[in-house]
Tab-separated table of C-alpha atoms in Angstrom:
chain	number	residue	atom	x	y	z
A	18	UNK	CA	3.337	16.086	37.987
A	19	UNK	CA	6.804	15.037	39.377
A	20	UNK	CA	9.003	12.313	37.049
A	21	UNK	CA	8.818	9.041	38.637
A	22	UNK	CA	11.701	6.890	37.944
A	23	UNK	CA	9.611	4.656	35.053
A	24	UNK	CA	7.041	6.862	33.560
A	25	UNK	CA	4.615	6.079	30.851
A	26	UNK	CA	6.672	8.361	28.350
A	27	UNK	CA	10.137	6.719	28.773
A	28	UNK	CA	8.613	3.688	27.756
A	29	UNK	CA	7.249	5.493	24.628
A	30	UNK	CA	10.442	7.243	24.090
A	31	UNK	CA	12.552	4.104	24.536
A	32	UNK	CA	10.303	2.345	21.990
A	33	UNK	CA	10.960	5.198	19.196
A	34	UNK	CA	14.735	5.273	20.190
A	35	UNK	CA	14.647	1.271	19.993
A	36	UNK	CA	12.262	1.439	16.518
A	37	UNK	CA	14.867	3.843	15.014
A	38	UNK	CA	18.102	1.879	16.225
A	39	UNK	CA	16.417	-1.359	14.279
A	40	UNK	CA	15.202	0.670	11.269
A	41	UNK	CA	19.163	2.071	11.254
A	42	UNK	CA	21.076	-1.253	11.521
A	43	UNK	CA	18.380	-3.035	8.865
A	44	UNK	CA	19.387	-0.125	6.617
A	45	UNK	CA	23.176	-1.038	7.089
A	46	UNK	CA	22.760	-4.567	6.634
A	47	UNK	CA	20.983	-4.092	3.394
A	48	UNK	CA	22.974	-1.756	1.959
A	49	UNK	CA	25.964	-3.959	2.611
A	50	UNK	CA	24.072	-6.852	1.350
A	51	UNK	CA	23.131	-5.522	-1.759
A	52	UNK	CA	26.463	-4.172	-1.988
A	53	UNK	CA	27.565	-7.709	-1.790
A	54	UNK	CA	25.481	-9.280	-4.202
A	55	UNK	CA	25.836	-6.187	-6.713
A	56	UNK	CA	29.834	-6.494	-6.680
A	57	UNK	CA	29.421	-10.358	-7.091
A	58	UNK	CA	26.920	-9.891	-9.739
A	59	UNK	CA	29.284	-7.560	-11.576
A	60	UNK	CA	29.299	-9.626	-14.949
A	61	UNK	CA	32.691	-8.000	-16.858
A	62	UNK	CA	34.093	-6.546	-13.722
A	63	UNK	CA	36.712	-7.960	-10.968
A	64	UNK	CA	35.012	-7.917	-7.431
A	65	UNK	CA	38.133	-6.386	-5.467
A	66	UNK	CA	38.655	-3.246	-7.531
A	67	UNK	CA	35.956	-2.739	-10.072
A	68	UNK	CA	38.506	-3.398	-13.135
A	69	UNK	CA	37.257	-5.271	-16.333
A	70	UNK	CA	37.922	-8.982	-16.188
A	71	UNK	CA	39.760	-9.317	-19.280
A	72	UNK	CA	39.165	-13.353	-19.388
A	73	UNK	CA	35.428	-12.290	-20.294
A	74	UNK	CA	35.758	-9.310	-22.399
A	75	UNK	CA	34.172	-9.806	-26.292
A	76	UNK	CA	37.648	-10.141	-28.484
A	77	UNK	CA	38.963	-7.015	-30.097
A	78	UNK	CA	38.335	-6.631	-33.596
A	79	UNK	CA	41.466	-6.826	-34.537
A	80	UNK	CA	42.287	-9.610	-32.418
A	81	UNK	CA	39.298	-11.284	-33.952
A	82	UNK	CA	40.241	-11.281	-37.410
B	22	UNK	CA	16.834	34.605	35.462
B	23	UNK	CA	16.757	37.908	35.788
B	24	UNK	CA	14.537	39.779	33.058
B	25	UNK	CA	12.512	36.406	32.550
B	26	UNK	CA	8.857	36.605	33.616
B	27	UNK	CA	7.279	34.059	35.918
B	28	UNK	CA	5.347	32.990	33.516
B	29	UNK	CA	8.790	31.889	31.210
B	30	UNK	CA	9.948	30.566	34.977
B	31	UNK	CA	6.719	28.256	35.736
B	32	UNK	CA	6.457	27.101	31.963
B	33	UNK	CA	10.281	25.696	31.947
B	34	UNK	CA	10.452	23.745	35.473
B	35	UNK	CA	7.161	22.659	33.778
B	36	UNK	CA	8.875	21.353	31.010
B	37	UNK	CA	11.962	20.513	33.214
B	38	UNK	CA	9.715	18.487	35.690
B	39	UNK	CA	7.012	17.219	33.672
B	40	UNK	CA	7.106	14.061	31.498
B	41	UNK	CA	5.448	15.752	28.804
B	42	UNK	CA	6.113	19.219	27.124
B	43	UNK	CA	2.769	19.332	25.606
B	44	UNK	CA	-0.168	18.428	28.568
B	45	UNK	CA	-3.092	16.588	27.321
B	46	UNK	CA	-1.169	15.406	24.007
B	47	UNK	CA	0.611	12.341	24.241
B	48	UNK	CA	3.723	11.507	22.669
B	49	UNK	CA	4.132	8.674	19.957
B	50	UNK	CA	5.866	6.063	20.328
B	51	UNK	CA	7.372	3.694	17.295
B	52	UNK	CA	4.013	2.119	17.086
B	53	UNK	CA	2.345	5.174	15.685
B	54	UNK	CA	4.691	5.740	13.057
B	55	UNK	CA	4.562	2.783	12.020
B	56	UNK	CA	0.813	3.041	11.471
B	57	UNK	CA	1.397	6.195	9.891
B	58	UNK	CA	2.413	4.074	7.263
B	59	UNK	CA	-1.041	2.203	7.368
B	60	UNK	CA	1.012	-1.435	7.951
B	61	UNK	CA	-2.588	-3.423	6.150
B	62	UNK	CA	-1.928	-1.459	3.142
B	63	UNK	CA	1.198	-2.373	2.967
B	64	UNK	CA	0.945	-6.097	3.190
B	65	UNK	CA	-1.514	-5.861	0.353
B	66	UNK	CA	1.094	-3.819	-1.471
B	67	UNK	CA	4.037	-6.566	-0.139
B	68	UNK	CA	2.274	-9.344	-1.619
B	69	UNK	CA	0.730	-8.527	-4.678
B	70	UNK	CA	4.385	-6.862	-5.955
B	71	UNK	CA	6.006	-10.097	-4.769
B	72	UNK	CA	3.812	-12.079	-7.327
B	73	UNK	CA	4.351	-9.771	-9.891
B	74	UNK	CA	8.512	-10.344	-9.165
B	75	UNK	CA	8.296	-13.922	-8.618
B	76	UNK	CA	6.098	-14.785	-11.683
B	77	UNK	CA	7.933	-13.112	-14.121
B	78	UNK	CA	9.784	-14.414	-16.492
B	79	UNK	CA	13.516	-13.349	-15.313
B	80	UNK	CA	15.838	-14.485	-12.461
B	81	UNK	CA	16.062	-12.274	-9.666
B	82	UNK	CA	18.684	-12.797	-6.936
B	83	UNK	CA	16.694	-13.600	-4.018
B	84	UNK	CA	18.346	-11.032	-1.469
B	85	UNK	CA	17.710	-8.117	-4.768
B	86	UNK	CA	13.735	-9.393	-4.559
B	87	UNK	CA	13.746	-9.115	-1.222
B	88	UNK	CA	15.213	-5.630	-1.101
B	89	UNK	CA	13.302	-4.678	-4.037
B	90	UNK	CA	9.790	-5.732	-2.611
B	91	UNK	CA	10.377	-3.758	0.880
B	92	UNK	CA	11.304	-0.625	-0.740
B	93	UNK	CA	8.154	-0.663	-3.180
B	94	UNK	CA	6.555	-1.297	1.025
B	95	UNK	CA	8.177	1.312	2.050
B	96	UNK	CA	7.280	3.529	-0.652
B	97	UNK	CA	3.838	2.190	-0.040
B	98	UNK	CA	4.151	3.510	3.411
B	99	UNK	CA	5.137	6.560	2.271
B	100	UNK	CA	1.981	6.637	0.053
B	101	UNK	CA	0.383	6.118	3.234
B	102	UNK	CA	2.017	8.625	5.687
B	103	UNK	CA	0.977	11.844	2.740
B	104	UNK	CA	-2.488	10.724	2.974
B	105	UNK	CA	-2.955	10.640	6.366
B	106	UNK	CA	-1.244	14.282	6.401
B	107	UNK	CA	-3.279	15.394	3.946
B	108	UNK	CA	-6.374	13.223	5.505
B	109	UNK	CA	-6.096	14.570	8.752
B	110	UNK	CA	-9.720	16.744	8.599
B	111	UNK	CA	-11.532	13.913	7.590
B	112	UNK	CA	-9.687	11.067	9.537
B	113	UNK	CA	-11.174	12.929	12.441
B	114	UNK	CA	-14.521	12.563	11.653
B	115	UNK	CA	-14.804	8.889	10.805
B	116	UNK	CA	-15.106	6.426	13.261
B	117	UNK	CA	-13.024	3.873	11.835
B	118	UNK	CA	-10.288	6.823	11.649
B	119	UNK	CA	-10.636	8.889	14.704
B	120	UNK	CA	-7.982	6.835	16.699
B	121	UNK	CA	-4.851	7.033	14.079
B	122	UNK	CA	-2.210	9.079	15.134
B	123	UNK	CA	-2.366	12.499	13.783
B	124	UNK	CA	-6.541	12.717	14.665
B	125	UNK	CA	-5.675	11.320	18.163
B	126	UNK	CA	-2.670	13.990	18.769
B	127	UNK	CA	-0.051	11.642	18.866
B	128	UNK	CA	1.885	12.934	15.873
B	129	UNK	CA	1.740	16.391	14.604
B	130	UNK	CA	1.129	17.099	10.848
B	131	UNK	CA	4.162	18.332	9.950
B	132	UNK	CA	6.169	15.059	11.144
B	133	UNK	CA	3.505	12.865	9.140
B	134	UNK	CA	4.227	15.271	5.903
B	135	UNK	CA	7.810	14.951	6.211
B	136	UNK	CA	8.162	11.469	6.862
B	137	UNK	CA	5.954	10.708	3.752
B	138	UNK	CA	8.812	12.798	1.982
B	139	UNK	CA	11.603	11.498	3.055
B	140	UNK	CA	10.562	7.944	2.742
B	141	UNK	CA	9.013	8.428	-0.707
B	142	UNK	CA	12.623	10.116	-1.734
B	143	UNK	CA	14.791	7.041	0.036
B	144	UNK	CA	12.004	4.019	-1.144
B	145	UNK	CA	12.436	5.594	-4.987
B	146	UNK	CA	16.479	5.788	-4.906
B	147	UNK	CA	16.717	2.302	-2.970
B	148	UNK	CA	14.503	0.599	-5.468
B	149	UNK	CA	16.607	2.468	-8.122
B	150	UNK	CA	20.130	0.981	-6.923
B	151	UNK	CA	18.968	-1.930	-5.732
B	152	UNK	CA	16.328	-2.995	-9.187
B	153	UNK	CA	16.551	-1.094	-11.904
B	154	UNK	CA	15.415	2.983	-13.183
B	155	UNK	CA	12.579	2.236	-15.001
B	156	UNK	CA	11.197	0.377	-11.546
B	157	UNK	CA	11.976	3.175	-9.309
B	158	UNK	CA	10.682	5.980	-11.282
B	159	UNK	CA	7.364	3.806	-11.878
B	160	UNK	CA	7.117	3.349	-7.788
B	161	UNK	CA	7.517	7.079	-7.742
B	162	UNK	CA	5.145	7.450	-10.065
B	163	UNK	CA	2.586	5.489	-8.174
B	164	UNK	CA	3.487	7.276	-4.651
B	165	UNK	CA	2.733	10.845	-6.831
B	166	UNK	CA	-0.512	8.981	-8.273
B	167	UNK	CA	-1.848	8.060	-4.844
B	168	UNK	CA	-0.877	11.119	-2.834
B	169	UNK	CA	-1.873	13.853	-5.327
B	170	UNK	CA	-4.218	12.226	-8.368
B	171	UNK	CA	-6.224	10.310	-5.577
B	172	UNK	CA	-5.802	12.237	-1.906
B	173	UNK	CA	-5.759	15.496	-3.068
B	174	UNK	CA	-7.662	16.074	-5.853
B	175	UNK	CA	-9.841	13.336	-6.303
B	176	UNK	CA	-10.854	11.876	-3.339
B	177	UNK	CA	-12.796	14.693	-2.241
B	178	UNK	CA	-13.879	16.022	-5.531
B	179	UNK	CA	-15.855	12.753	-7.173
B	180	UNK	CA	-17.753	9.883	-7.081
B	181	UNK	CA	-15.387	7.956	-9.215
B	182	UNK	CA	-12.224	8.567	-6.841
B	183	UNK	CA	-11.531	4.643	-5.917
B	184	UNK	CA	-12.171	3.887	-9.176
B	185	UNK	CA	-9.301	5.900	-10.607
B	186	UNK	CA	-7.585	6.073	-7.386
B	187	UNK	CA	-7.817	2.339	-7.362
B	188	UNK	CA	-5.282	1.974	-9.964
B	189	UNK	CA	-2.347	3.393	-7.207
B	190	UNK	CA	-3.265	0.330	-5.243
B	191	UNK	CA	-2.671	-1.930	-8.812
B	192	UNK	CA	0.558	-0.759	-9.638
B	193	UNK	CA	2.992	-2.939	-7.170
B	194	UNK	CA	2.546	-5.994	-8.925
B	195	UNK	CA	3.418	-3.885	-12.062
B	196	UNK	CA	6.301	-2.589	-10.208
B	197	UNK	CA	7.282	-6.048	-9.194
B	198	UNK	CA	7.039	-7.125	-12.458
B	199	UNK	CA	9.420	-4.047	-13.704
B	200	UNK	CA	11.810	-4.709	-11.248
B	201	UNK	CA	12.653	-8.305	-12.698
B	202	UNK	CA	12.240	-7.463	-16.261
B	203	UNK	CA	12.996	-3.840	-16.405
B	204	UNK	CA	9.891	-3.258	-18.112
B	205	UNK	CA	5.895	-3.387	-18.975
B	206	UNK	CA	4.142	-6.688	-20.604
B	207	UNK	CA	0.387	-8.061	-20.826
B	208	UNK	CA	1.061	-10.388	-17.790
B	209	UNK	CA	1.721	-7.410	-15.943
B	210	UNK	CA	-1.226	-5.088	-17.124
B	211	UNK	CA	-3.500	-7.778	-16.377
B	212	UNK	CA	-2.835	-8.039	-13.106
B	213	UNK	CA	-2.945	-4.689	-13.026
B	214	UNK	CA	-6.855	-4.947	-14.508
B	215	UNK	CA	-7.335	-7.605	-11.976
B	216	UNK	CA	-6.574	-5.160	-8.966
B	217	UNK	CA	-8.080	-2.206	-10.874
B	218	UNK	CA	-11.762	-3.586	-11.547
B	219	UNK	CA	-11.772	-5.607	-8.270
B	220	UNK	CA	-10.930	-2.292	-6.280
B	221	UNK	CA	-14.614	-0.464	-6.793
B	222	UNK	CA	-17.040	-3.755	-6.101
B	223	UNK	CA	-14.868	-3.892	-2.888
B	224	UNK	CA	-14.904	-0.725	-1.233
B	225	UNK	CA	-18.430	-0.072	-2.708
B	226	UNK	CA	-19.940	-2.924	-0.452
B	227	UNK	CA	-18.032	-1.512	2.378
B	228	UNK	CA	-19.602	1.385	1.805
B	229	UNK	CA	-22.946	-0.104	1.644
B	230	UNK	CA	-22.663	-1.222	5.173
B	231	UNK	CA	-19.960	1.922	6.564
B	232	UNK	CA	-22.489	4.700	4.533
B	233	UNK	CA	-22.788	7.289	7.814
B	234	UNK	CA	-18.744	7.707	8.203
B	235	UNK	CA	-18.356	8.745	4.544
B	236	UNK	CA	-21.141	11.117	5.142
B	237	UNK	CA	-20.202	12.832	7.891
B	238	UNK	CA	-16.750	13.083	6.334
B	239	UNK	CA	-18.690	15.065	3.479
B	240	UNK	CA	-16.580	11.980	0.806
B	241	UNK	CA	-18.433	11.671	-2.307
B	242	UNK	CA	-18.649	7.956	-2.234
B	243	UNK	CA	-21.386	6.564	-4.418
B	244	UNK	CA	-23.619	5.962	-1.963
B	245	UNK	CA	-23.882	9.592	-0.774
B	246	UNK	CA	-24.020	10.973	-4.151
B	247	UNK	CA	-26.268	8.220	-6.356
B	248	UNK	CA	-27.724	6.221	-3.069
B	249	UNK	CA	-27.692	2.654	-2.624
B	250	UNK	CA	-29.636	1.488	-5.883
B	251	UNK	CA	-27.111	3.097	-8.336
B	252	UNK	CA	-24.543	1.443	-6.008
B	253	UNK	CA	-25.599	-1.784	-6.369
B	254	UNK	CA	-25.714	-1.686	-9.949
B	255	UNK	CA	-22.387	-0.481	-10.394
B	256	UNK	CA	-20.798	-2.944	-8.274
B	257	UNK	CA	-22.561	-5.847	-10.484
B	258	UNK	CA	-21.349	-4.275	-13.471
B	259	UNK	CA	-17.813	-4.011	-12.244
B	260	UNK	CA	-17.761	-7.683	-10.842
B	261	UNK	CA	-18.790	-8.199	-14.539
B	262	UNK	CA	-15.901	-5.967	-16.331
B	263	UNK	CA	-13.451	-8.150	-13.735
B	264	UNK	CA	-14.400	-11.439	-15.080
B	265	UNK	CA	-12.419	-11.153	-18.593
B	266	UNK	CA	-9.420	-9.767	-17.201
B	267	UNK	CA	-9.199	-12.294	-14.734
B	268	UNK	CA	-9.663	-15.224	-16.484
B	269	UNK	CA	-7.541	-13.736	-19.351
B	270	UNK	CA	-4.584	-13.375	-17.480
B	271	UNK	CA	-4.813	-17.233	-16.954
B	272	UNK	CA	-4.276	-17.619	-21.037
B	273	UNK	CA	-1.130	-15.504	-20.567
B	274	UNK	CA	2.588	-17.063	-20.272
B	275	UNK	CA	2.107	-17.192	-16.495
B	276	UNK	CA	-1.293	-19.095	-16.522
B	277	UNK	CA	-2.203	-22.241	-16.195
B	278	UNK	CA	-5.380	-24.924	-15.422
B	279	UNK	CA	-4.644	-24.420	-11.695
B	280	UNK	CA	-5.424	-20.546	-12.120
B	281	UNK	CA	-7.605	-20.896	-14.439
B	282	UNK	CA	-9.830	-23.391	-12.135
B	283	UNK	CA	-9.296	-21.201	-8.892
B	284	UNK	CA	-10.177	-18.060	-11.679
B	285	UNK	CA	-13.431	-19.447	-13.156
B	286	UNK	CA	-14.817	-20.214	-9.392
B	287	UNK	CA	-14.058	-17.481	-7.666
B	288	UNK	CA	-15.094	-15.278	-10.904
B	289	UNK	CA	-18.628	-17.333	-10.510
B	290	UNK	CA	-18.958	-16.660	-6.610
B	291	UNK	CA	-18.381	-12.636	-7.116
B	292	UNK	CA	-20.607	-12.230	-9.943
B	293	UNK	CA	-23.205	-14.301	-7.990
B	294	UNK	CA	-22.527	-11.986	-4.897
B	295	UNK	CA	-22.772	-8.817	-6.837
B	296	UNK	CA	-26.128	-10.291	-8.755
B	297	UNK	CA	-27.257	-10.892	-4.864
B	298	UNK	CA	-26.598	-7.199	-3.996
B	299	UNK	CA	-28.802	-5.858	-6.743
B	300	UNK	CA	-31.259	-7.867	-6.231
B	301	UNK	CA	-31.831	-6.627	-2.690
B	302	UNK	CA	-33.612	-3.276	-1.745
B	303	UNK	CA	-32.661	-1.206	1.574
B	304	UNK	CA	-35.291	-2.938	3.500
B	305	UNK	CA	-34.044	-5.956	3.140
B	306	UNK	CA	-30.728	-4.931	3.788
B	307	UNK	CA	-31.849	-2.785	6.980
B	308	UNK	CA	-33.870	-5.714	7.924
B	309	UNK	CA	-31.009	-8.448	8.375
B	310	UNK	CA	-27.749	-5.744	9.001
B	311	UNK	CA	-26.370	-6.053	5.584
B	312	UNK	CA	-25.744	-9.210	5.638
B	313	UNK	CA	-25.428	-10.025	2.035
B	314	UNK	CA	-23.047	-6.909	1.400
B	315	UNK	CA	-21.234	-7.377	4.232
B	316	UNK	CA	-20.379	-11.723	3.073
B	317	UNK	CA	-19.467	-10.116	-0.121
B	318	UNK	CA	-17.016	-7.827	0.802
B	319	UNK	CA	-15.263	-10.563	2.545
B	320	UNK	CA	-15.249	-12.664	-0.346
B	321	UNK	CA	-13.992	-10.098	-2.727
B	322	UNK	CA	-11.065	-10.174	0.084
B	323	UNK	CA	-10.397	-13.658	-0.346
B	324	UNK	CA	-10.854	-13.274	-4.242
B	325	UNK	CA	-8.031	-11.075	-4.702
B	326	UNK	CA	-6.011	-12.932	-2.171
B	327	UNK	CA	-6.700	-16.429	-3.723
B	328	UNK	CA	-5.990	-15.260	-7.763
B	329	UNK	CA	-2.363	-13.770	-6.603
B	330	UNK	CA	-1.993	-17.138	-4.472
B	331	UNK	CA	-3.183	-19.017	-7.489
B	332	UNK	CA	-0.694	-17.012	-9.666
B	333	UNK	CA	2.120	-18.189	-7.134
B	334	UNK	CA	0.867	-22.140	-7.205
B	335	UNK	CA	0.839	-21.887	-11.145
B	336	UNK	CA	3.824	-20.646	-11.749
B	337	UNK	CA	5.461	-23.271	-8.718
B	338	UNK	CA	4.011	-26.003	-10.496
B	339	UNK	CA	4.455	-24.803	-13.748
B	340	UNK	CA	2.149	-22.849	-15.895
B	341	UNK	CA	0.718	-23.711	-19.728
């Protein structure tokens, strides 16, 4: 059998290299997503650098008293 | 070349000039993985675990539910993938089977077996980081449940396997339910009943009408083992073990008269279809193609669709 310029197994092999190049950029975009809404999300800590937001920490107790 | 034989020579241009490596076998394509992952299963798995998210009682950022319900797919799909590895022997008997991928030669064994691996691992960790622990280690759960408790060991050992294999197809709304409230409450074992006693009276009127496949598959469904009659009766009694759970969950925090009206009919129109099935003999059956069982099975589709989209309504409109 010789390889004709368009065979029936490129097309198969371009639709698993196509499949897995989808499957890889969804995978990117939900991680960043989720990485996204878990930083915003992140109650007692500052978005940029992951440090507690001291405007919502519970008072000391010391401070308290 | 020297030292190689011609029979090394003629089997690499082979390779080297031929479009496929293996003759006679052809190769997947994206398609067949993705049935691998038996895509209907999934959507039943998708939707049911989306109710049990959206109905419960916490707020769950919509782009986290999203995430959350297409890893419990994917580790659906993973469920999937091991049982069609595992499957493969009798796949390739049934009729309804014989074209899936690893029967048909598209995709070997092996790949199937590791695929189901890797995306049971990834679907458990993703749900973990993107839900909560107790969520992901119940999906895994569920994926081990399925693949071992119901492919491999039950499956081809007993007449009850759907029944107690059935519960791996109840869990996602559980899991759905977990992944908003990090945990396990009445709502969410009812629905889990409401799956779980619907799954026998289903597949056992497929079965009714389907009986050679599992046969020549050598599966001990209930109709091999105990024949038709004892079939029948056990799919009325099931349809009447479903009713209370059903209608119960409508009482619940997430119930309401809109459920509870689309609950009480459709309850009425299964027991009335499973009544109908034991009534008939195999004559009568024979004599008009299984008519009766095959009208049932479609409604207990539509039942189990229509109490999850009643769930949905209820809790839209607001529930009791």
């Amino acid at each position: 059998m010789t390889l004709n310029a368009e065979h029936e197994i490129h097309r198969r092999r371009r639709s698993r290299n196509v499949g897995l190049a989808l499957v890889l950029v969804s995978f990117v975009v939900l991680v960043f997503g989720l990485t996204v809404v878990k930083v915003k999300q992140g109650d007692m800590m500052e978005g940029f650098d992951h440090q507690p937001r001291v405007s919502v920490l519970p008072p000391e107790p010391e401070a308290s008293r | 070349m020297i030292g190689w034989s011609d029979q090394h020579d003629s089997q690499i241009e082979e390779t080297m000039t031929d479009t496929n490596a293996y003759p006679g076998v052809p190769e997947a394509e994206f398609g067949d993985f993705v049935a691998l992952l038996k895509p209907r299963v999934m959507s039943l798995v998708v939707f049911t675990a989306f109710v049990g998210l959206w109905v419960a009682p916490v707020e769950v950022h919509p782009f986290v539910a999203f995430c959350s319900v297409l890893f419990i797919a994917v580790g659906g799909g993973a469920s999937g993938a091991l049982n069609m590895w595992y499957d493969a022997d009798i796949d390739a008997v049934m009729r309804r089977t014989k074209g899936r991928p690893i029967p048909s030669g598209r995709i070997e064994e092996g790949t199937a077996l590791a695929l189901g691996l890797i995306l049971a691992g990834f679907a458990v960790m993703m749900l973990g980081l993107a839900a909560n622990w107790f969520a992901a280690a119940f999906l895994a759960f569920t994926i081990f449940f399925y693949a071992v408790v119901y492919t491999i060991w039950l499956k081809r050992w007993t007449p009850q396997n759907i029944v107690i294999g059935g519960a791996a197809g109840a869990f996602p709304p559980m899991i759905g339910w977990a992944c908003a409230t990090g945990g396990i409450s009445i709502e969410s074992l009812l629905m889990f009943a409401l799956i779980f006693f619907w799954t026998p009276p289903h597949f056992w009127a497929l079965a009714l009408f389907m009986k050679s496949d599992y046969h020549e598959a050598k599966v001990p469904m209930l109709t091999v083992t105990h024949g038709h009659a004892a079939t029948r009766r056990h799919i009325f009694a099931y349809t009447l073990v479903l009713a209370p759970f059903a209608i119960w969950l409508g009482l619940t925090p997430v119930g309401g008269p809109i459920y509870m009206a689309a609950s009480v009919v459709l309850n009425v129109l299964f027991i009335h279809g499973g009544w109908q099935i034991l009534r008939r003999d195999e004559k009568e059956s024979i004599a008009d193609g299984y008519a009766v069982e095959r009208r049932v099975f479609k409604l207990s589709l539509y039942y189990l669709f229509l109490h999850f989209v009643a769930l949905l309504v209820q809790n839209w409109m607001g529930t009791w």
